[in-house]
Amino acid sequence: MKERNTDYFAALYEVAKAINGSLDTKKVLEKIVQSVVAAVGVKAGNIRLLDARKKQLVLGAAYGLSREYIHKGPILLEESGLDRKAIKGKITWIEDVQADKDFQYGEKARAEGIKSVLVVPLLLEKKAIGVLRVYSDRVREFNEDELKFLKAAANLSAIAIDNARMHEVLQTRCDLLVENKYRIDDN
């Protein structure tokens, strides 16, 4: 168990390094998902971001999933009980997605070889902005240490997304100020 904890610390270090090393949200989220999949020892993972207007989850990054599975269709909150619970801030686990009605794409999961799924909300100031999902190719439960690690990775992901959004807003404002300065100088 101690060796596994060391792996979680190393994975969290890699996640924090990715967040500090880039403002490219896509690259940061990809690194986070890769680190999480390796540390927890699951088949795959992804991060989906909430589009509250369309009430769906949009892919931010994925690792270990086929192109067909990634593009299977939209994740609609109305049709995914699993994700509705996660967006309310609750960690949600399904033992066998191939047989559970709360999983939107059970048949696609069967074709992909996915059995168990755990979904952790990405919380920013107690409000979910997306989810971190991990997929197992066998029925699998997750222990307390794994849950703590996944919650930490999800929280770091939310911070990375918020940092990138704030940077984008500041960059846009800076560009507008420069553009207006040149207009004023030209007159």
mmCIF file of C-alpha atoms in Angstrom:
data_model
loop_
_atom_site.group_PDB
_atom_site.id
_atom_site.type_symbol
_atom_site.label_atom_id
_atom_site.label_comp_id
_atom_site.label_asym_id
_atom_site.label_seq_id
_atom_site.Cartn_x
_atom_site.Cartn_y
_atom_site.Cartn_z
ATOM 1 C CA MET A 1 0.000 0.000 0.000
ATOM 2 C CA LYS A 2 2.823 2.409 0.822
ATOM 3 C CA GLU A 3 4.289 1.967 -2.678
ATOM 4 C CA ARG A 4 0.884 2.786 -4.220
ATOM 5 C CA ASN A 5 0.664 5.995 -2.126
ATOM 6 C CA THR A 6 4.071 6.969 -3.479
ATOM 7 C CA ASP A 7 2.664 6.482 -7.003
ATOM 8 C CA TYR A 8 -0.222 8.836 -6.150
ATOM 9 C CA PHE A 9 2.195 11.482 -4.881
ATOM 10 C CA ALA A 10 4.303 11.114 -8.030
ATOM 11 C CA ALA A 11 1.166 11.382 -10.194
ATOM 12 C CA LEU A 12 -0.043 14.479 -8.316
ATOM 13 C CA TYR A 13 3.402 16.000 -8.764
ATOM 14 C CA GLU A 14 3.134 15.354 -12.542
ATOM 15 C CA VAL A 15 -0.339 16.918 -12.605
ATOM 16 C CA ALA A 16 0.827 20.011 -10.714
ATOM 17 C CA LYS A 17 3.868 20.269 -13.002
ATOM 18 C CA ALA A 18 1.614 20.146 -16.091
ATOM 19 C CA ILE A 19 -0.637 22.865 -14.671
ATOM 20 C CA ASN A 20 2.318 25.122 -13.890
ATOM 21 C CA GLY A 21 4.058 24.364 -17.184
ATOM 22 C CA SER A 22 1.393 25.413 -19.670
ATOM 23 C CA LEU A 23 -1.683 27.559 -20.174
ATOM 24 C CA ASP A 24 -2.782 25.290 -23.023
ATOM 25 C CA THR A 25 -5.857 23.751 -21.411
ATOM 26 C CA LYS A 26 -6.025 20.791 -23.792
ATOM 27 C CA LYS A 27 -2.410 19.767 -23.147
ATOM 28 C CA VAL A 28 -2.820 20.157 -19.383
ATOM 29 C CA LEU A 29 -6.025 18.083 -19.315
ATOM 30 C CA GLU A 30 -4.424 15.373 -21.483
ATOM 31 C CA LYS A 31 -1.477 15.141 -19.073
ATOM 32 C CA ILE A 32 -3.831 14.971 -16.084
ATOM 33 C CA VAL A 33 -5.871 12.134 -17.630
ATOM 34 C CA GLN A 34 -2.719 10.179 -18.572
ATOM 35 C CA SER A 35 -1.312 10.561 -15.044
ATOM 36 C CA VAL A 36 -4.604 9.495 -13.445
ATOM 37 C CA VAL A 37 -4.983 6.397 -15.654
ATOM 38 C CA ALA A 38 -1.417 5.290 -14.916
ATOM 39 C CA ALA A 39 -1.610 5.955 -11.166
ATOM 40 C CA VAL A 40 -4.937 4.219 -10.564
ATOM 41 C CA GLY A 41 -4.205 1.394 -13.019
ATOM 42 C CA VAL A 42 -7.403 1.599 -15.063
ATOM 43 C CA LYS A 43 -8.143 1.041 -18.761
ATOM 44 C CA ALA A 44 -8.898 4.658 -19.637
ATOM 45 C CA GLY A 45 -10.095 8.046 -18.474
ATOM 46 C CA ASN A 46 -11.433 11.331 -19.666
ATOM 47 C CA ILE A 47 -12.348 14.819 -18.553
ATOM 48 C CA ARG A 48 -15.626 16.307 -19.729
ATOM 49 C CA LEU A 49 -16.615 19.938 -19.213
ATOM 50 C CA LEU A 50 -20.106 21.131 -18.478
ATOM 51 C CA ASP A 51 -21.895 23.109 -21.177
ATOM 52 C CA ALA A 52 -24.705 24.346 -18.922
ATOM 53 C CA ARG A 53 -26.535 26.043 -21.800
ATOM 54 C CA LYS A 54 -26.887 22.784 -23.753
ATOM 55 C CA LYS A 55 -27.047 20.655 -20.593
ATOM 56 C CA GLN A 56 -24.344 18.319 -21.826
ATOM 57 C CA LEU A 57 -20.738 17.351 -21.106
ATOM 58 C CA VAL A 58 -18.163 18.197 -23.744
ATOM 59 C CA LEU A 59 -14.919 16.250 -24.119
ATOM 60 C CA GLY A 60 -11.869 18.065 -22.752
ATOM 61 C CA ALA A 61 -9.350 15.223 -22.954
ATOM 62 C CA ALA A 62 -9.301 11.426 -23.148
ATOM 63 C CA TYR A 63 -6.737 8.666 -22.780
ATOM 64 C CA GLY A 64 -7.023 4.934 -23.516
ATOM 65 C CA LEU A 65 -10.334 5.109 -25.418
ATOM 66 C CA SER A 66 -10.913 4.319 -29.088
ATOM 67 C CA ARG A 67 -11.862 7.043 -31.549
ATOM 68 C CA GLU A 68 -15.246 5.334 -32.031
ATOM 69 C CA TYR A 69 -15.992 5.427 -28.317
ATOM 70 C CA ILE A 70 -14.857 9.030 -27.926
ATOM 71 C CA HIS A 71 -17.178 10.092 -30.766
ATOM 72 C CA LYS A 72 -20.148 7.885 -29.769
ATOM 73 C CA GLY A 73 -22.443 10.874 -29.259
ATOM 74 C CA PRO A 74 -23.158 13.686 -26.813
ATOM 75 C CA ILE A 75 -23.293 13.088 -23.062
ATOM 76 C CA LEU A 76 -26.667 14.604 -22.244
ATOM 77 C CA LEU A 77 -27.335 15.242 -18.558
ATOM 78 C CA GLU A 78 -30.988 14.428 -19.133
ATOM 79 C CA GLU A 79 -30.077 10.894 -20.250
ATOM 80 C CA SER A 80 -27.108 10.221 -17.970
ATOM 81 C CA GLY A 81 -28.102 9.684 -14.347
ATOM 82 C CA LEU A 82 -24.465 8.951 -13.582
ATOM 83 C CA ASP A 83 -23.349 12.415 -14.688
ATOM 84 C CA ARG A 84 -26.355 14.222 -13.171
ATOM 85 C CA LYS A 85 -25.273 12.906 -9.762
ATOM 86 C CA ALA A 86 -21.660 13.923 -10.380
ATOM 87 C CA ILE A 87 -22.639 17.439 -11.489
ATOM 88 C CA LYS A 88 -24.470 17.769 -8.160
ATOM 89 C CA GLY A 89 -21.062 17.214 -6.518
ATOM 90 C CA LYS A 90 -21.273 13.519 -5.725
ATOM 91 C CA ILE A 91 -18.663 10.889 -6.620
ATOM 92 C CA THR A 92 -20.539 8.219 -8.534
ATOM 93 C CA TRP A 93 -19.578 4.636 -9.291
ATOM 94 C CA ILE A 94 -21.251 2.052 -11.481
ATOM 95 C CA GLU A 95 -20.152 -1.542 -10.993
ATOM 96 C CA ASP A 96 -21.283 -2.792 -14.428
ATOM 97 C CA VAL A 97 -22.104 -0.099 -16.985
ATOM 98 C CA GLN A 98 -23.161 -2.732 -19.504
ATOM 99 C CA ALA A 99 -26.180 -3.570 -17.355
ATOM 100 C CA ASP A 100 -26.939 -0.231 -15.645
ATOM 101 C CA LYS A 101 -29.730 2.033 -16.916
ATOM 102 C CA ASP A 102 -27.995 5.139 -15.527
ATOM 103 C CA PHE A 103 -25.235 4.722 -18.108
ATOM 104 C CA GLN A 104 -26.130 6.421 -21.375
ATOM 105 C CA TYR A 105 -24.079 4.258 -23.761
ATOM 106 C CA GLY A 106 -24.148 0.724 -22.320
ATOM 107 C CA GLU A 107 -23.878 -1.042 -25.681
ATOM 108 C CA LYS A 108 -20.956 1.168 -26.753
ATOM 109 C CA ALA A 109 -19.271 0.425 -23.400
ATOM 110 C CA ARG A 110 -19.665 -3.315 -24.058
ATOM 111 C CA ALA A 111 -18.011 -2.935 -27.483
ATOM 112 C CA GLU A 112 -15.199 -0.886 -25.880
ATOM 113 C CA GLY A 113 -14.632 -3.486 -23.155
ATOM 114 C CA ILE A 114 -15.612 -1.175 -20.299
ATOM 115 C CA LYS A 115 -17.099 -2.718 -17.174
ATOM 116 C CA SER A 116 -16.902 -0.301 -14.185
ATOM 117 C CA VAL A 117 -16.877 3.506 -14.266
ATOM 118 C CA LEU A 118 -16.145 6.036 -11.538
ATOM 119 C CA VAL A 119 -17.069 9.695 -12.026
ATOM 120 C CA VAL A 120 -15.617 12.489 -9.882
ATOM 121 C CA PRO A 121 -16.940 16.061 -10.143
ATOM 122 C CA LEU A 122 -14.534 18.876 -11.056
ATOM 123 C CA LEU A 123 -15.438 21.331 -8.315
ATOM 124 C CA LEU A 124 -14.626 25.010 -8.392
ATOM 125 C CA GLU A 125 -15.885 26.861 -5.322
ATOM 126 C CA LYS A 126 -18.319 23.981 -4.626
ATOM 127 C CA LYS A 127 -19.794 24.209 -8.129
ATOM 128 C CA ALA A 128 -19.191 21.409 -10.647
ATOM 129 C CA ILE A 129 -17.707 22.580 -13.944
ATOM 130 C CA GLY A 130 -17.202 19.085 -15.359
ATOM 131 C CA VAL A 131 -16.283 15.524 -14.490
ATOM 132 C CA LEU A 132 -13.274 13.233 -14.372
ATOM 133 C CA ARG A 133 -14.143 9.674 -15.414
ATOM 134 C CA VAL A 134 -12.072 6.540 -15.053
ATOM 135 C CA TYR A 135 -12.978 3.310 -16.874
ATOM 136 C CA SER A 136 -12.061 -0.222 -15.827
ATOM 137 C CA ASP A 137 -12.156 -3.272 -18.098
ATOM 138 C CA ARG A 138 -13.322 -5.432 -15.184
ATOM 139 C CA VAL A 139 -15.700 -5.003 -12.275
ATOM 140 C CA ARG A 140 -13.736 -2.885 -9.901
ATOM 141 C CA GLU A 141 -14.288 -0.987 -6.682
ATOM 142 C CA PHE A 142 -12.092 1.936 -5.677
ATOM 143 C CA ASN A 143 -10.556 2.197 -2.217
ATOM 144 C CA GLU A 144 -10.318 5.316 -0.005
ATOM 145 C CA ASP A 145 -6.774 6.179 -1.129
ATOM 146 C CA GLU A 146 -7.807 5.995 -4.780
ATOM 147 C CA LEU A 147 -10.854 8.174 -4.122
ATOM 148 C CA LYS A 148 -8.734 10.774 -2.303
ATOM 149 C CA PHE A 149 -6.234 10.808 -5.165
ATOM 150 C CA LEU A 150 -8.969 11.126 -7.802
ATOM 151 C CA LYS A 151 -10.662 13.971 -5.887
ATOM 152 C CA ALA A 152 -7.307 15.793 -5.659
ATOM 153 C CA ALA A 153 -6.677 15.300 -9.400
ATOM 154 C CA ALA A 154 -10.219 16.501 -10.203
ATOM 155 C CA ASN A 155 -9.772 19.609 -8.038
ATOM 156 C CA LEU A 156 -6.428 20.371 -9.692
ATOM 157 C CA SER A 157 -8.106 19.951 -13.083
ATOM 158 C CA ALA A 158 -10.777 22.472 -12.115
ATOM 159 C CA ILE A 159 -8.076 24.939 -11.036
ATOM 160 C CA ALA A 160 -6.209 24.437 -14.331
ATOM 161 C CA ILE A 161 -9.385 25.067 -16.324
ATOM 162 C CA ASP A 162 -10.181 28.181 -14.300
ATOM 163 C CA ASN A 163 -6.612 29.487 -14.701
ATOM 164 C CA ALA A 164 -6.792 28.991 -18.469
ATOM 165 C CA ARG A 165 -10.161 30.760 -18.672
ATOM 166 C CA MET A 166 -8.887 33.717 -16.609
ATOM 167 C CA HIS A 167 -5.771 33.922 -18.784
ATOM 168 C CA GLU A 168 -7.940 33.929 -21.914
ATOM 169 C CA VAL A 169 -10.122 36.744 -20.520
ATOM 170 C CA LEU A 170 -7.068 38.813 -19.561
ATOM 171 C CA GLN A 171 -5.508 38.240 -22.992
ATOM 172 C CA THR A 172 -8.712 39.370 -24.728
ATOM 173 C CA ARG A 173 -8.925 42.501 -22.556
ATOM 174 C CA CYS A 174 -5.267 43.293 -23.192
ATOM 175 C CA ASP A 175 -5.773 42.876 -26.949
ATOM 176 C CA LEU A 176 -8.800 45.222 -26.833
ATOM 177 C CA LEU A 177 -6.850 47.834 -24.870
ATOM 178 C CA VAL A 178 -3.990 47.743 -27.366
ATOM 179 C CA GLU A 179 -6.440 47.949 -30.293
ATOM 180 C CA ASN A 180 -8.232 50.947 -28.716
ATOM 181 C CA LYS A 181 -4.920 52.684 -27.971
ATOM 182 C CA TYR A 182 -3.937 52.484 -31.651
ATOM 183 C CA ARG A 183 -7.353 53.855 -32.679
ATOM 184 C CA ILE A 184 -6.961 56.783 -30.298
ATOM 185 C CA ASP A 185 -3.371 57.400 -31.445
ATOM 186 C CA ASP A 186 -4.464 57.379 -35.112
ATOM 187 C CA ASN A 187 -7.002 60.165 -34.499
#
